Short mmCIF file of C-alpha atoms in Angstrom, two decimals:
data_model
loop_
_atom_site.label_atom_id
_atom_site.label_comp_id
_atom_site.label_asym_id
_atom_site.label_seq_id
_atom_site.Cartn_x
_atom_site.Cartn_y
_atom_site.Cartn_z
CA MET A 26 0.00 0.00 0.00
CA ALA A 27 2.83 2.39 0.92
CA THR A 28 4.56 1.58 -2.38
CA LEU A 29 1.44 2.48 -4.37
CA LEU A 30 1.05 5.70 -2.37
CA ASN A 31 4.67 6.71 -2.98
CA SER A 32 4.33 5.93 -6.68
CA SER A 33 1.18 8.05 -6.91
CA LEU A 34 2.88 10.95 -5.14
CA ARG A 35 5.87 10.75 -7.51
CA ARG A 36 3.57 10.85 -10.55
CA ARG A 37 1.65 13.80 -9.11
CA ASN A 38 4.87 15.69 -8.34
CA GLY A 39 6.09 14.97 -11.84
CA VAL A 40 2.93 16.39 -13.38
CA VAL A 41 3.16 19.48 -11.18
CA GLY A 42 6.81 19.94 -12.13
CA VAL A 43 6.10 19.69 -15.86
CA ALA A 44 3.16 22.07 -15.55
CA THR A 45 5.25 24.58 -13.59
CA ALA A 46 8.07 24.42 -16.12
CA GLY A 47 5.60 24.82 -18.97
CA LEU A 48 4.05 27.84 -17.29
CA ALA A 49 7.48 29.42 -16.79
CA VAL A 50 8.37 28.91 -20.47
CA ALA A 51 5.01 30.33 -21.53
CA MET A 52 5.47 33.40 -19.31
CA LEU A 53 8.99 33.93 -20.68
CA GLY A 54 7.70 33.67 -24.24
CA ALA A 55 4.91 36.10 -23.47
CA ALA A 56 7.42 38.58 -22.07
CA PHE A 57 9.50 38.45 -25.26
CA ALA A 58 6.38 38.69 -27.43
CA ALA A 59 4.99 41.62 -25.48
CA VAL A 60 7.49 44.15 -26.86
CA PRO A 61 6.84 43.60 -30.60
CA LEU A 62 3.12 43.20 -29.96
CA TYR A 63 3.06 46.49 -28.06
CA LYS A 64 4.98 48.21 -30.87
CA LEU A 65 2.55 46.78 -33.42
CA PHE A 66 -0.40 47.96 -31.33
CA CYS A 67 1.08 51.47 -31.09
CA GLN A 68 1.72 51.64 -34.82
CA VAL A 69 -1.73 50.43 -35.81
CA THR A 70 -3.60 52.65 -33.36
CA GLY A 71 -1.24 55.62 -33.15
CA TYR A 72 -1.23 55.10 -29.38
CA GLY A 73 1.08 57.48 -27.55
CA GLY A 74 1.58 59.58 -30.67
CA THR A 75 3.29 56.75 -32.56
CA THR A 76 3.58 57.64 -36.24
CA GLN A 77 3.06 55.39 -39.26
CA VAL A 78 5.37 54.34 -42.11
CA ALA A 79 4.33 54.42 -45.78
CA ALA A 80 5.99 53.82 -49.15
CA ALA A 81 4.69 57.05 -50.70
CA ALA A 82 2.27 59.90 -50.15
CA PRO A 83 -1.15 59.33 -51.76
CA GLY A 84 -1.43 62.82 -53.21
CA LEU A 85 -3.76 65.74 -52.64
CA VAL A 86 -7.47 65.30 -52.05
CA PRO A 87 -9.53 67.23 -54.65
CA GLY A 88 -12.20 69.74 -53.72
CA VAL A 89 -12.79 72.05 -50.80
CA GLU A 90 -12.28 69.29 -48.23
CA GLY A 91 -8.75 68.67 -49.47
CA SER A 92 -7.78 72.34 -49.18
CA ARG A 93 -7.69 72.18 -45.39
CA PRO A 94 -4.17 73.11 -44.24
CA PHE A 95 -2.17 71.45 -41.48
CA THR A 96 0.75 73.22 -39.83
CA ILE A 97 3.53 70.81 -38.87
CA VAL A 98 5.72 72.15 -36.07
CA PHE A 99 9.16 70.60 -35.52
CA ASP A 100 10.66 69.98 -32.09
CA ALA A 101 14.14 68.68 -31.19
CA ASN A 102 15.57 67.32 -27.93
CA VAL A 103 18.52 65.29 -26.70
CA ALA A 104 18.64 62.91 -23.76
CA LYS A 105 20.36 63.99 -20.57
CA GLN A 106 24.17 63.89 -20.92
CA PHE A 107 23.92 63.19 -24.66
CA PRO A 108 26.44 65.68 -26.12
CA TRP A 109 24.99 66.39 -29.58
CA GLU A 110 23.58 69.75 -30.59
CA PHE A 111 20.28 69.06 -32.34
CA ARG A 112 17.68 71.42 -33.76
CA PRO A 113 15.13 71.72 -36.58
CA GLU A 114 16.32 73.61 -39.66
CA GLN A 115 12.84 75.12 -40.07
CA ARG A 116 10.34 75.84 -37.33
CA GLN A 117 7.27 74.70 -39.26
CA VAL A 118 5.78 73.88 -42.66
CA THR A 119 2.21 73.80 -43.93
CA VAL A 120 0.83 70.86 -45.92
CA ARG A 121 -2.54 69.56 -47.02
CA ALA A 122 -3.79 66.02 -46.46
CA GLY A 123 -2.06 63.56 -48.80
CA GLU A 124 0.65 66.05 -49.78
CA GLU A 125 4.25 65.01 -49.11
CA GLY A 126 6.17 67.38 -46.87
CA LEU A 127 9.93 67.56 -46.40
CA ALA A 128 11.84 68.90 -43.41
CA PHE A 129 15.38 68.81 -42.09
CA TYR A 130 17.03 68.68 -38.70
CA ILE A 131 20.63 69.68 -38.02
CA ALA A 132 22.79 67.55 -35.73
CA HIS A 133 26.33 68.41 -34.61
CA ASN A 134 28.85 66.49 -32.52
CA PRO A 135 30.96 69.06 -30.62
CA ILE A 136 33.15 66.63 -28.66
CA ASP A 137 36.37 64.81 -29.52
CA ARG A 138 34.98 61.30 -29.95
CA PRO A 139 32.51 59.75 -32.40
CA ILE A 140 28.97 59.28 -31.12
CA LYS A 141 26.26 56.93 -32.33
CA GLY A 142 22.70 58.03 -31.67
CA GLN A 143 19.15 56.84 -32.25
CA ALA A 144 16.16 59.17 -32.46
CA ALA A 145 12.90 58.40 -30.68
CA PHE A 146 9.85 60.26 -31.91
CA ASN A 147 6.16 60.99 -31.52
CA VAL A 148 3.57 63.53 -32.54
CA THR A 149 1.14 65.64 -30.56
CA PRO A 150 -1.73 65.70 -30.14
CA LEU A 151 -1.29 61.98 -29.54
CA GLN A 152 -4.51 61.13 -31.37
CA ALA A 153 -2.95 62.40 -34.61
CA GLY A 154 -0.30 59.67 -34.57
CA LYS A 155 -2.32 57.23 -36.65
CA TYR A 156 -2.75 59.86 -39.37
CA PHE A 157 0.88 61.00 -39.57
CA SER A 158 2.99 58.85 -41.89
CA LYS A 159 6.70 58.96 -42.68
CA VAL A 160 8.02 58.01 -46.10
CA GLN A 161 11.69 58.49 -45.25
CA CYS A 162 13.32 59.45 -41.95
CA PHE A 163 16.72 59.60 -40.28
CA CYS A 164 14.98 58.04 -37.27
CA PHE A 165 14.67 54.71 -39.11
CA ASP A 166 18.40 54.04 -38.54
CA GLU A 167 21.12 54.71 -36.02
CA GLN A 168 23.21 57.78 -36.86
CA VAL A 169 26.95 58.27 -36.33
CA LEU A 170 28.64 61.66 -36.05
CA LEU A 171 32.41 61.93 -35.94
CA PRO A 172 34.15 64.61 -33.83
CA GLY A 173 33.12 68.04 -35.11
CA GLN A 174 30.80 66.60 -37.76
CA THR A 175 27.51 68.27 -38.72
CA GLU A 176 24.71 66.52 -40.61
CA HIS A 177 21.44 67.66 -42.16
CA MET A 178 18.95 64.88 -41.48
CA GLY A 179 15.76 64.74 -43.51
CA VAL A 180 12.25 63.46 -42.93
CA ALA A 181 9.61 63.06 -45.66
CA PHE A 182 6.05 62.74 -44.39
CA PHE A 183 2.36 63.28 -45.07
CA VAL A 184 -0.93 63.61 -43.22
CA ASP A 185 -3.25 60.73 -44.13
CA PRO A 186 -6.37 61.97 -45.97
CA ALA A 187 -8.40 59.69 -43.66
CA ILE A 188 -8.03 62.41 -41.04
CA LEU A 189 -10.55 64.48 -43.01
CA LYS A 190 -13.25 61.90 -42.20
CA ASP A 191 -12.51 61.80 -38.46
CA ARG A 192 -14.91 64.12 -36.63
CA ASN A 193 -12.66 64.09 -33.59
CA MET A 194 -9.93 65.69 -35.72
CA ALA A 195 -12.20 68.30 -37.32
CA ASP A 196 -10.67 71.19 -35.37
CA LEU A 197 -7.07 70.01 -35.65
CA LYS A 198 -4.81 72.58 -37.29
CA ILE A 199 -1.38 72.02 -35.74
CA ILE A 200 0.62 68.78 -35.40
CA THR A 201 3.96 68.80 -33.58
CA LEU A 202 6.60 66.27 -34.66
CA SER A 203 9.11 65.75 -31.87
CA TYR A 204 12.44 63.88 -31.85
CA THR A 205 14.73 63.02 -28.96
CA PHE A 206 18.20 61.62 -29.64
CA TYR A 207 19.69 59.00 -27.32
CA GLU A 208 23.20 57.61 -27.35
CA VAL A 209 23.58 54.01 -28.50
CA PRO A 210 25.78 52.38 -25.80
CA GLY A 211 28.70 50.01 -26.27
CA GLN A 212 29.87 51.35 -29.64
CA GLN A 213 32.99 53.31 -28.73
CA ALA A 214 35.67 50.81 -29.81
CA GLY A 215 34.41 50.46 -33.37
CA LEU A 216 33.63 54.15 -33.72
CA ALA A 217 37.12 55.17 -32.61
CA GLY A 218 38.59 53.44 -35.67
CA ALA A 219 36.19 55.26 -37.95
CA ALA A 220 37.18 58.58 -36.42
CA THR A 221 40.87 58.15 -37.29
CA THR A 222 40.12 57.61 -40.99
CA ALA A 223 37.33 60.14 -41.47
CA GLY A 224 37.86 62.78 -38.79
CA ALA A 225 39.54 65.17 -41.24
CA ASN A 226 36.28 65.43 -43.19
CA ALA A 227 34.24 66.75 -40.25
CA ALA A 228 32.06 69.75 -41.04
CA ALA A 229 32.00 73.13 -39.30
CA PRO A 230 29.98 73.43 -36.08
CA VAL A 231 26.35 74.54 -36.06
CA ARG A 232 25.80 78.09 -34.84
#
């Protein structure tokens, strides 16, 4: 009788152990999946001012409805202790829905070592994120500036004509596109080699 009881307990413990391990693996997988799923959710819904990506602008909407102007204001920031100087080349531009707009930001590295940065971005009001699409943008890739180097970084964008059908956006006239540059860590060894070969080509500082 004791043997049967011990055998039953071992089987039960084995089942519990397998179930616990399976649950741990499932939770780990869910944690890894959560990040891309959250990014996908933000992109689809425009949550948090997340902008969209498109291959090309659809073109102007004909008629009176399509003549509605949108003023795009450009904002620039850098993370704390990130040494770049970063600013928009123009304060604002005006576009109509479906029309491709083009703007530039100026970034300058004033220190004596190369820096790799990545731009985070959003738009305000946050609800406009799902209607603001980028065709090309420096924010799609990491950017490297050598000591003293200055770069003009472009962004091509448009306001989705679908915004004209959204009653909640009927009074919207101004959209602010904001970027914040952060340093990409752990890149100094490789960047130092690049600086020795290309440092002489660095541009003049931004003033």
